[in-house]
Short mmCIF file of C-alpha atoms in Angstrom, two decimals:
data_model
loop_
_atom_site.label_atom_id
_atom_site.label_comp_id
_atom_site.label_asym_id
_atom_site.label_seq_id
_atom_site.Cartn_x
_atom_site.Cartn_y
_atom_site.Cartn_z
CA MET A 1 -175.02 -116.02 -109.85
CA SER A 2 -176.72 -117.93 -107.03
CA PHE A 3 -175.18 -119.36 -104.61
CA ILE A 4 -175.50 -121.26 -100.93
CA THR A 5 -176.63 -119.54 -97.71
CA ARG A 6 -174.40 -120.95 -95.07
CA GLY A 7 -176.99 -122.79 -92.59
CA PHE A 8 -180.52 -121.91 -94.53
CA SER A 9 -182.32 -125.22 -95.18
CA GLY A 10 -185.39 -123.28 -95.52
CA ARG A 11 -188.93 -124.43 -94.44
CA GLY A 12 -190.90 -124.59 -97.55
CA ARG A 13 -190.04 -128.27 -98.44
CA ASP A 14 -193.32 -129.25 -100.01
CA ARG A 15 -193.32 -126.55 -102.60
CA ASP A 16 -196.38 -126.50 -104.32
CA GLU A 17 -196.37 -126.49 -108.24
CA ARG A 18 -198.51 -123.82 -108.45
CA LEU A 19 -196.26 -121.46 -106.76
CA PRO A 20 -193.96 -119.37 -109.29
CA PRO A 21 -190.36 -118.86 -108.74
CA GLY A 22 -189.46 -116.49 -105.77
CA GLN A 23 -193.35 -116.88 -104.22
CA THR A 24 -194.16 -117.59 -100.81
CA LEU A 25 -197.66 -119.57 -99.84
CA VAL A 26 -199.58 -117.34 -97.24
CA GLU A 27 -202.83 -118.28 -95.75
CA ASP A 28 -203.82 -114.63 -94.68
CA TRP A 29 -204.64 -111.98 -97.17
CA PRO A 30 -201.86 -109.11 -97.00
CA VAL A 31 -202.90 -105.87 -97.81
CA LEU A 32 -200.62 -103.30 -99.98
CA SER A 33 -201.70 -99.69 -101.04
CA ALA A 34 -199.87 -96.73 -101.46
CA GLY A 35 -202.26 -94.32 -99.77
CA PRO A 36 -205.69 -93.95 -97.63
CA THR A 37 -208.15 -96.69 -98.43
CA PRO A 38 -210.97 -94.93 -100.58
CA GLU A 39 -214.66 -95.73 -99.40
CA ILE A 40 -216.93 -96.23 -102.04
CA SER A 41 -220.45 -97.24 -101.64
CA THR A 42 -222.26 -99.32 -104.41
CA ASP A 43 -224.97 -96.81 -104.81
CA GLU A 44 -222.43 -94.34 -106.20
CA TRP A 45 -220.15 -96.61 -107.74
CA ARG A 46 -219.61 -96.17 -111.62
CA PHE A 47 -217.50 -98.19 -114.19
CA GLU A 48 -216.61 -96.45 -117.32
CA VAL A 49 -214.73 -97.47 -120.27
CA ARG A 50 -213.43 -94.52 -122.66
CA THR A 51 -212.11 -95.58 -126.09
CA GLU A 52 -210.77 -93.41 -129.15
CA ALA A 53 -214.70 -93.68 -130.22
CA GLY A 54 -216.21 -92.51 -127.05
CA ARG A 55 -217.51 -93.51 -123.44
CA LYS A 56 -219.77 -95.85 -121.61
CA GLU A 57 -220.30 -96.10 -118.25
CA TRP A 58 -222.22 -98.84 -115.94
CA THR A 59 -224.12 -98.36 -113.09
CA TRP A 60 -223.31 -101.35 -110.15
CA ASP A 61 -226.81 -103.12 -111.20
CA GLU A 62 -225.93 -102.68 -115.00
CA MET A 63 -222.43 -104.11 -114.29
CA GLN A 64 -224.34 -107.02 -112.09
CA ALA A 65 -226.79 -107.30 -114.85
CA LEU A 66 -223.86 -108.17 -117.82
CA GLY A 67 -223.32 -111.41 -116.14
CA VAL A 68 -221.50 -112.96 -112.95
CA GLU A 69 -219.26 -116.08 -112.94
CA ASP A 70 -217.74 -117.43 -109.83
CA VAL A 71 -213.98 -118.22 -110.59
CA THR A 72 -211.19 -119.73 -108.74
CA VAL A 73 -207.88 -118.72 -109.18
CA ASP A 74 -204.30 -118.48 -107.72
CA ILE A 75 -203.02 -114.50 -107.01
CA HIS A 76 -199.49 -113.50 -106.74
CA CYS A 77 -198.21 -110.57 -105.56
CA VAL A 78 -194.69 -108.92 -106.41
CA THR A 79 -193.84 -108.62 -102.57
CA HIS A 80 -192.91 -112.73 -102.65
CA TRP A 81 -196.69 -113.79 -101.49
CA SER A 82 -199.33 -115.96 -103.44
CA LYS A 83 -202.59 -117.26 -102.44
CA LEU A 84 -203.84 -120.03 -104.23
CA GLY A 85 -207.15 -121.46 -104.95
CA MET A 86 -209.02 -118.35 -104.04
CA ALA A 87 -212.82 -118.15 -105.28
CA TRP A 88 -213.64 -114.92 -106.59
CA ARG A 89 -217.31 -113.78 -108.19
CA GLY A 90 -217.12 -110.99 -110.77
CA VAL A 91 -218.31 -109.70 -114.31
CA PRO A 92 -215.85 -110.94 -116.97
CA LEU A 93 -214.09 -108.33 -119.08
CA ASP A 94 -215.33 -110.14 -122.13
CA LYS A 95 -219.04 -109.04 -120.97
CA ILE A 96 -217.90 -105.47 -121.10
CA PHE A 97 -215.82 -105.49 -124.18
CA GLU A 98 -219.07 -107.21 -125.84
CA GLU A 99 -220.38 -103.54 -125.82
CA VAL A 100 -217.26 -101.69 -126.60
CA GLU A 101 -215.02 -101.42 -129.40
CA THR A 102 -211.67 -100.21 -130.07
CA SER A 103 -208.83 -100.58 -132.24
CA HIS A 104 -206.33 -99.92 -129.67
CA ASP A 105 -204.15 -102.70 -128.10
CA TYR A 106 -203.75 -101.47 -124.59
CA VAL A 107 -205.91 -99.92 -121.48
CA MET A 108 -205.03 -98.16 -118.49
CA ALA A 109 -207.15 -98.91 -115.48
CA HIS A 110 -207.79 -96.23 -113.13
CA SER A 111 -209.11 -96.44 -109.61
CA TYR A 112 -211.33 -94.30 -107.12
CA GLY A 113 -207.89 -92.77 -105.39
CA GLY A 114 -206.10 -92.13 -108.27
CA TYR A 115 -204.11 -95.44 -108.75
CA THR A 116 -203.38 -96.41 -112.27
CA THR A 117 -202.01 -99.77 -113.91
CA ASN A 118 -201.52 -100.49 -117.57
CA VAL A 119 -202.41 -103.95 -119.27
CA PRO A 120 -202.32 -105.53 -123.01
CA LEU A 121 -206.38 -105.55 -123.86
CA ASP A 122 -205.53 -109.02 -125.19
CA GLU A 123 -204.69 -110.38 -121.61
CA LEU A 124 -207.92 -109.02 -120.19
CA LEU A 125 -210.12 -111.10 -122.44
CA ASP A 126 -210.95 -114.65 -123.27
CA GLY A 127 -211.82 -115.18 -119.63
CA GLN A 128 -208.41 -113.75 -117.82
CA ALA A 129 -209.79 -110.84 -116.34
CA TRP A 130 -212.92 -109.76 -114.13
CA ILE A 131 -214.35 -106.94 -112.53
CA ALA A 132 -214.44 -108.72 -109.27
CA PHE A 133 -216.60 -107.88 -105.88
CA GLU A 134 -216.41 -111.14 -103.90
CA ALA A 135 -213.88 -113.17 -102.49
CA ASP A 136 -214.08 -116.29 -100.62
CA GLY A 137 -217.81 -116.00 -100.27
CA GLU A 138 -217.80 -112.28 -98.91
CA PRO A 139 -218.12 -108.79 -100.34
CA LEU A 140 -214.61 -107.34 -100.76
CA ASP A 141 -213.40 -105.15 -97.87
CA PRO A 142 -212.57 -101.69 -98.87
CA GLU A 143 -208.98 -102.25 -97.83
CA HIS A 144 -208.76 -105.10 -100.34
CA GLY A 145 -210.46 -103.10 -102.92
CA GLY A 146 -214.13 -103.30 -102.33
CA PRO A 147 -216.65 -102.60 -103.74
CA ALA A 148 -214.95 -103.59 -106.77
CA ARG A 149 -211.40 -104.66 -108.11
CA LEU A 150 -210.17 -105.61 -111.03
CA LEU A 151 -208.74 -109.31 -111.23
CA VAL A 152 -206.08 -110.25 -113.39
CA PRO A 153 -204.76 -113.32 -111.63
CA HIS A 154 -202.07 -114.51 -114.39
CA LEU A 155 -200.24 -111.10 -113.86
CA TYR A 156 -198.64 -110.08 -110.30
CA PHE A 157 -201.29 -108.64 -108.21
CA TRP A 158 -200.72 -104.88 -108.55
CA LYS A 159 -202.40 -105.18 -112.00
CA SER A 160 -205.24 -105.90 -110.32
CA ALA A 161 -206.49 -102.54 -109.49
CA LYS A 162 -208.37 -102.18 -106.47
CA TRP A 163 -211.47 -99.65 -106.59
CA ILE A 164 -211.78 -99.66 -109.94
CA ARG A 165 -213.69 -97.08 -111.66
CA GLY A 166 -212.78 -97.40 -115.56
CA LEU A 167 -210.24 -98.34 -117.72
CA VAL A 168 -209.20 -96.03 -120.61
CA THR A 169 -208.13 -97.55 -124.25
CA MET A 170 -204.51 -96.49 -125.12
CA PRO A 171 -202.68 -97.36 -128.43
CA THR A 172 -199.15 -97.81 -127.02
CA ASP A 173 -198.18 -99.25 -123.54
CA ASP A 174 -197.62 -96.49 -121.21
CA PRO A 175 -196.84 -96.97 -117.68
CA GLY A 176 -199.36 -96.37 -114.90
CA PHE A 177 -198.70 -95.96 -111.45
CA TRP A 178 -196.25 -98.59 -110.06
CA GLU A 179 -194.56 -99.30 -113.45
CA GLN A 180 -193.60 -95.17 -113.52
CA ASN A 181 -192.11 -96.25 -109.91
CA GLY A 182 -190.04 -99.04 -110.64
CA TYR A 183 -192.26 -102.31 -111.18
CA HIS A 184 -192.40 -103.83 -114.86
CA LEU A 185 -194.34 -102.84 -117.70
CA HIS A 186 -195.70 -106.49 -117.90
CA GLY A 187 -195.62 -108.18 -114.69
CA ASP A 188 -195.94 -112.30 -115.48
CA PRO A 189 -195.35 -114.03 -112.07
CA TRP A 190 -193.84 -117.04 -114.20
CA ARG A 191 -191.11 -115.23 -115.56
CA GLU A 192 -190.63 -112.85 -112.53
CA GLU A 193 -191.32 -109.80 -114.20
CA ARG A 194 -191.09 -107.79 -111.01
CA TYR A 195 -188.87 -104.55 -111.80
CA TRP A 196 -187.24 -103.04 -114.55
CA MET B 1 -185.37 -103.63 -120.44
CA THR B 2 -183.29 -106.41 -118.87
CA ARG B 3 -183.79 -107.29 -115.19
CA ALA B 4 -181.24 -105.93 -112.86
CA ALA B 5 -178.74 -108.59 -111.66
CA TRP B 6 -178.78 -109.62 -107.89
CA HIS B 7 -176.33 -108.00 -106.02
CA VAL B 8 -174.18 -110.23 -103.47
CA ALA B 9 -173.99 -108.87 -100.05
CA THR B 10 -171.41 -109.67 -97.04
CA VAL B 11 -172.73 -109.70 -93.55
CA ALA B 12 -170.70 -106.67 -92.24
CA GLU B 13 -172.07 -106.49 -88.35
CA ALA B 14 -175.15 -107.64 -86.92
CA ARG B 15 -176.20 -106.91 -83.36
CA GLN B 16 -179.57 -107.50 -81.16
CA GLU B 17 -181.59 -104.50 -82.06
CA THR B 18 -184.80 -105.23 -79.74
CA PRO B 19 -185.65 -108.86 -78.10
CA THR B 20 -187.52 -109.67 -81.14
CA SER B 21 -185.23 -107.87 -84.00
CA ARG B 22 -181.96 -107.73 -85.28
CA ARG B 23 -179.79 -104.61 -87.03
CA ILE B 24 -177.79 -106.25 -89.77
CA ALA B 25 -175.64 -104.34 -91.73
CA LEU B 26 -174.27 -105.40 -95.37
CA ASP B 27 -171.80 -104.39 -97.46
CA ILE B 28 -172.35 -104.45 -101.09
CA PRO B 29 -169.70 -103.63 -103.17
CA THR B 30 -171.96 -103.30 -106.27
CA TRP B 31 -174.92 -101.37 -104.38
CA PRO B 32 -175.77 -97.91 -106.28
CA GLY B 33 -176.80 -96.28 -103.12
CA ASN B 34 -180.28 -95.64 -102.29
CA GLU B 35 -182.84 -93.08 -101.39
CA ALA B 36 -184.39 -92.85 -98.04
CA GLY B 37 -187.49 -95.22 -97.63
CA ALA B 38 -186.44 -97.59 -100.11
CA HIS B 39 -186.51 -101.20 -99.93
CA LEU B 40 -185.10 -104.00 -101.17
CA ASP B 41 -185.19 -108.06 -102.09
CA LEU B 42 -183.38 -110.26 -100.32
CA ARG B 43 -182.81 -114.23 -101.20
CA LEU B 44 -181.51 -116.69 -99.34
CA THR B 45 -180.11 -120.20 -101.29
CA ALA B 46 -180.30 -123.93 -99.11
CA GLU B 47 -177.79 -126.48 -100.42
CA ASP B 48 -180.49 -127.92 -102.37
CA GLY B 49 -181.10 -125.07 -104.59
CA TYR B 50 -184.72 -124.09 -102.74
CA GLN B 51 -184.78 -120.34 -102.32
CA ALA B 52 -186.79 -117.81 -100.36
CA SER B 53 -187.23 -114.21 -100.90
CA ARG B 54 -188.59 -111.43 -98.71
CA SER B 55 -188.79 -107.73 -99.12
CA TYR B 56 -187.02 -105.65 -96.39
CA SER B 57 -187.18 -101.78 -96.05
CA ILE B 58 -183.59 -100.17 -95.51
CA ALA B 59 -182.78 -98.11 -92.63
CA SER B 60 -179.94 -96.32 -94.37
CA SER B 61 -179.60 -94.11 -97.49
CA GLY B 62 -177.15 -92.15 -99.51
CA PRO B 63 -174.66 -93.16 -102.18
CA GLY B 64 -172.65 -95.63 -100.05
CA THR B 65 -172.32 -99.64 -100.37
CA ARG B 66 -172.69 -100.10 -96.50
CA VAL B 67 -176.75 -101.11 -96.35
CA VAL B 68 -178.26 -101.40 -92.96
CA LEU B 69 -181.70 -103.41 -92.10
CA ALA B 70 -183.51 -104.14 -89.33
CA ILE B 71 -185.42 -107.79 -89.33
CA ALA B 72 -188.18 -108.23 -87.10
CA GLU B 73 -188.83 -111.95 -85.84
CA VAL B 74 -192.16 -113.45 -87.63
CA ASP B 75 -193.42 -115.89 -85.45
CA GLY B 76 -193.10 -119.30 -87.41
CA GLY B 77 -191.49 -117.46 -90.23
CA GLU B 78 -188.71 -119.23 -92.68
CA VAL B 79 -186.64 -116.07 -93.20
CA SER B 80 -186.55 -113.38 -90.37
CA PRO B 81 -185.89 -115.70 -88.00
CA PHE B 82 -182.74 -117.29 -89.86
CA LEU B 83 -181.74 -113.46 -90.05
CA VAL B 84 -182.53 -113.01 -86.56
CA HIS B 85 -180.58 -115.72 -85.18
CA ASP B 86 -178.64 -117.90 -87.36
CA LEU B 87 -177.07 -115.24 -90.20
CA GLN B 88 -173.43 -114.26 -88.84
CA VAL B 89 -170.82 -111.92 -89.69
CA GLY B 90 -168.96 -112.88 -92.74
CA ASP B 91 -171.96 -114.85 -94.25
CA GLN B 92 -173.16 -113.58 -97.98
CA ILE B 93 -176.43 -113.36 -99.19
CA GLU B 94 -178.15 -112.09 -102.35
CA VAL B 95 -179.87 -108.86 -102.42
CA HIS B 96 -181.73 -107.04 -105.43
CA GLY B 97 -182.67 -103.67 -105.44
CA PRO B 98 -183.00 -100.63 -104.48
CA LEU B 99 -186.63 -100.97 -105.07
CA GLY B 100 -189.37 -98.28 -104.18
CA ALA B 101 -189.43 -94.89 -105.92
CA PHE B 102 -192.58 -93.99 -104.41
CA PHE B 103 -192.76 -94.47 -100.92
CA VAL B 104 -189.15 -92.21 -100.26
CA TRP B 105 -188.10 -88.99 -99.00
CA ARG B 106 -185.30 -86.85 -100.75
CA PRO B 107 -183.37 -84.12 -99.49
CA ALA B 108 -182.25 -80.96 -100.93
CA ARG B 109 -178.65 -80.64 -101.61
CA ASP B 110 -178.17 -77.17 -100.36
CA GLY B 111 -179.83 -77.10 -96.95
CA ALA B 112 -182.96 -75.89 -98.62
CA PRO B 113 -186.08 -77.89 -97.81
CA GLY B 114 -186.36 -81.38 -99.27
CA ASP B 115 -188.36 -82.22 -102.11
CA ALA B 116 -189.85 -79.03 -102.87
CA ALA B 117 -190.64 -79.98 -106.51
CA ASP B 118 -193.01 -82.63 -104.70
CA SER B 119 -194.98 -80.19 -103.07
CA SER B 120 -198.33 -78.59 -103.92
CA ALA B 121 -197.99 -75.56 -102.34
CA GLY B 122 -197.04 -73.78 -105.45
CA ALA B 123 -195.14 -70.46 -105.81
CA ASP B 124 -194.58 -70.11 -101.98
CA ALA B 125 -193.22 -73.38 -101.49
CA ALA B 126 -189.73 -72.40 -101.20
CA ALA B 127 -190.58 -70.05 -98.65
CA MET B 128 -193.20 -71.82 -96.75
CA PRO B 129 -191.83 -75.96 -96.66
CA ARG B 130 -194.45 -78.28 -96.36
CA PRO B 131 -193.50 -80.27 -93.05
CA VAL B 132 -193.07 -83.62 -93.29
CA GLN B 133 -194.96 -86.33 -90.64
CA LEU B 134 -193.99 -89.57 -90.40
CA ILE B 135 -196.09 -92.28 -88.13
CA ALA B 136 -194.80 -95.53 -87.43
CA GLY B 137 -196.13 -98.66 -85.98
CA GLY B 138 -193.54 -100.90 -84.39
CA SER B 139 -190.98 -102.13 -87.06
CA GLY B 140 -192.71 -99.97 -89.55
CA VAL B 141 -190.44 -97.35 -88.11
CA VAL B 142 -187.12 -98.55 -90.29
CA PRO B 143 -187.85 -96.51 -93.72
CA LEU B 144 -189.24 -93.57 -91.72
CA PHE B 145 -185.99 -93.93 -89.62
CA ALA B 146 -183.86 -93.61 -93.15
CA MET B 147 -185.83 -90.34 -93.86
CA ALA B 148 -185.16 -88.79 -90.51
CA SER B 149 -181.35 -90.03 -90.76
CA ALA B 150 -181.19 -88.36 -94.09
CA HIS B 151 -183.11 -85.15 -93.01
CA ALA B 152 -180.27 -84.54 -90.39
CA ALA B 153 -176.89 -85.89 -92.76
CA ALA B 154 -178.36 -83.34 -95.39
CA ALA B 155 -178.79 -80.84 -92.80
CA ASP B 156 -182.03 -80.10 -94.56
CA ALA B 157 -184.64 -77.44 -93.31
CA THR B 158 -187.72 -79.20 -93.69
CA PRO B 159 -189.32 -79.32 -89.91
CA PHE B 160 -189.89 -83.23 -89.57
CA ARG B 161 -191.85 -85.06 -86.88
CA LEU B 162 -192.07 -88.71 -86.24
CA LEU B 163 -194.86 -90.39 -84.36
CA TYR B 164 -193.72 -93.80 -82.86
CA SER B 165 -196.23 -96.06 -81.52
CA VAL B 166 -194.58 -99.04 -79.96
CA ARG B 167 -195.50 -101.63 -77.33
CA THR B 168 -192.56 -101.06 -74.73
CA PRO B 169 -189.59 -98.82 -74.44
CA GLU B 170 -187.32 -102.34 -74.52
CA ASP B 171 -189.21 -102.73 -78.63
CA LEU B 172 -188.22 -99.35 -79.39
CA PHE B 173 -186.14 -99.56 -82.57
CA PHE B 174 -182.90 -97.27 -83.25
CA ALA B 175 -183.52 -95.90 -79.26
CA ASP B 176 -180.28 -94.05 -79.34
CA ASP B 177 -180.29 -93.10 -82.68
CA LEU B 178 -183.77 -91.61 -82.48
CA ALA B 179 -182.65 -89.59 -79.35
CA ALA B 180 -179.55 -88.31 -80.98
CA LEU B 181 -181.76 -86.99 -83.96
CA ALA B 182 -184.31 -85.35 -81.40
CA ALA B 183 -181.46 -83.51 -79.85
CA ALA B 184 -180.07 -82.24 -82.95
CA PRO B 185 -180.01 -78.49 -83.14
CA GLU B 186 -182.63 -76.78 -85.41
CA PRO B 187 -183.25 -76.90 -87.92
CA THR B 188 -182.67 -80.55 -88.29
CA ARG B 189 -184.11 -81.39 -84.99
CA LEU B 190 -186.24 -84.29 -85.33
CA ALA B 191 -189.65 -83.45 -83.19
CA LEU B 192 -190.21 -87.13 -81.64
CA ASP B 193 -193.24 -88.23 -80.11
CA VAL B 194 -193.59 -91.88 -78.90
CA VAL B 195 -197.00 -93.61 -78.00
CA TYR B 196 -196.33 -96.74 -76.09
CA THR B 197 -199.19 -99.09 -76.30
CA ARG B 198 -198.66 -101.64 -73.52
CA GLN B 199 -195.91 -100.17 -71.03
CA ALA B 200 -194.81 -96.70 -70.85
CA PRO B 201 -191.31 -95.85 -69.29
CA ALA B 202 -191.18 -94.17 -65.89
CA GLY B 203 -192.17 -90.77 -65.77
CA ALA B 204 -194.04 -90.70 -68.73
CA THR B 205 -196.78 -88.23 -68.93
CA ARG B 206 -199.14 -90.86 -71.19
CA ALA B 207 -200.64 -93.83 -69.88
CA PRO B 208 -199.84 -96.57 -72.13
CA GLY B 209 -202.63 -97.17 -74.81
CA ARG B 210 -203.57 -97.77 -78.70
CA LEU B 211 -203.05 -94.69 -80.48
CA THR B 212 -206.29 -92.96 -80.71
CA ALA B 213 -207.68 -90.65 -83.60
CA ASP B 214 -207.31 -87.83 -80.58
CA VAL B 215 -203.76 -88.66 -79.42
CA LEU B 216 -202.66 -88.56 -83.28
CA GLY B 217 -204.27 -85.21 -83.73
CA GLU B 218 -202.50 -83.85 -80.90
CA LEU B 219 -199.13 -85.53 -82.05
CA VAL B 220 -199.13 -84.41 -86.09
CA TRP B 221 -198.67 -81.18 -87.96
CA PRO B 222 -202.29 -79.67 -88.12
CA VAL B 223 -203.75 -79.78 -91.55
CA GLU B 224 -202.89 -76.02 -92.05
CA ARG B 225 -199.43 -76.88 -92.50
CA GLU B 226 -200.11 -79.07 -95.29
CA PRO B 227 -197.77 -81.97 -94.29
CA ARG B 228 -196.30 -84.33 -96.26
CA ILE B 229 -197.16 -87.36 -94.32
CA PHE B 230 -195.55 -91.41 -94.64
CA VAL B 231 -197.23 -93.97 -92.61
CA CYS B 232 -195.76 -97.39 -92.44
CA GLY B 233 -196.70 -100.36 -89.98
CA PRO B 234 -198.73 -103.46 -89.67
CA THR B 235 -202.01 -103.36 -91.93
CA PRO B 236 -204.54 -102.42 -89.33
CA PHE B 237 -202.53 -99.44 -87.53
CA VAL B 238 -201.88 -98.07 -91.16
CA GLU B 239 -205.41 -98.66 -91.94
CA SER B 240 -206.74 -96.78 -88.92
CA VAL B 241 -204.21 -93.91 -89.19
CA ALA B 242 -204.59 -93.11 -92.58
CA ASP B 243 -208.73 -92.92 -92.22
CA TRP B 244 -208.06 -90.91 -88.90
CA LEU B 245 -205.73 -88.42 -91.10
CA VAL B 246 -208.58 -88.16 -94.11
CA ALA B 247 -211.00 -88.06 -91.67
CA ALA B 248 -208.93 -84.84 -89.64
CA GLY B 249 -209.06 -83.25 -93.44
CA HIS B 250 -205.59 -84.23 -94.40
CA PRO B 251 -205.82 -84.75 -98.35
CA ALA B 252 -205.29 -88.25 -99.49
CA SER B 253 -202.94 -87.32 -101.89
CA SER B 254 -200.88 -86.08 -98.98
CA ILE B 255 -200.70 -89.61 -97.11
CA ARG B 256 -198.41 -92.28 -98.56
CA THR B 257 -198.14 -95.54 -96.81
CA GLU B 258 -196.58 -98.69 -96.87
CA ARG B 259 -198.29 -101.58 -94.98
CA PHE B 260 -197.05 -105.25 -93.68
CA GLY B 261 -199.11 -108.35 -92.32
CA GLY B 262 -202.53 -109.86 -93.51
CA ALA B 263 -205.85 -107.93 -92.90
#
């Protein structure tokens, strides 16, 4: 049920069609993290993928060599803010999975600092996700997940794991950190999949 | 999994908290109760169906259906100015929650130290409770106040300490309530330290100024006591505090943060 709040008119009159329901446009870039910000240099940064068949690892330079793309996407946080038309630079997950075989349908993203989040594998492929290391023309700040974060713009932004260090494939869709703490297993902003 | 319904909330009380914030008590008959530190989503609907939603920390906890918020006005905001200036007792809004099962503190039921199961101190956890250190910047005190209140209400034996950074004495949220918690008998007494960044009260021993790593080191439980630490405030405040804590030797896994505002 929804009803009128007496006296409330709102200011978001010229609502952008790119805003999913319940979202508000922001100009700055809010920071949300569950703990302190990890500091990882690109020298020590490693990215690995583990599957039922084994493990593969990339250094920073090896990751860049896979092929960097520029993308402009909208991002939507479960806490109701959205940023539209952000310019990002990163390596598409398609490039990584050209070198990895798995029969599993899901992955758990793991971060430096211990954060995890689960994503269906087919929602990371076909140009839907990147290992991103620049936003708005600048290297990612540590508080925004630098040196590299997962970028899955079609899902709420908690799926875009900061300080990404690897993916582990899974046969079933097990919940990650926020998913165990009340957030939706999937997280589609257009369907408002915020919470259980 | 189905999405939980929104609850209809009626404003039961509203009063100015500080010059730029307001305390609002909501009666929510269908509210299931909430843990200390949880938040909720609040939704306003205009006559033409336009809606605006925001997340707010909850200042109260426990099984009751009276939920207390403390809303800081954001300049140029769409929702907080309405809540601070226009919302009246008797008005109805919608809320969704409680939300958040991570940035919470749970008292024990029997007066033993709370959240012992979450302690990493092993077999000695019950004998040597890990103290709790709360660190608030400005309106970030709201969920931490809920934890301190829950601690007192449960007569919980966990040592509790709050470091509260605030601009001036009149900007203190829950000033009277915090003073009462700080004056409570042991073992539930809250150790309260306030750092004033712009103007200190008469007779203050510390000159006003931004919190520094050194002052932080003086006013929080030392690393050896293995405190569990909750930090809440504006992003730059939380970033600085969390970095200083890690640099001082507190394990990152002992530090939970909640940030608001942009970077």
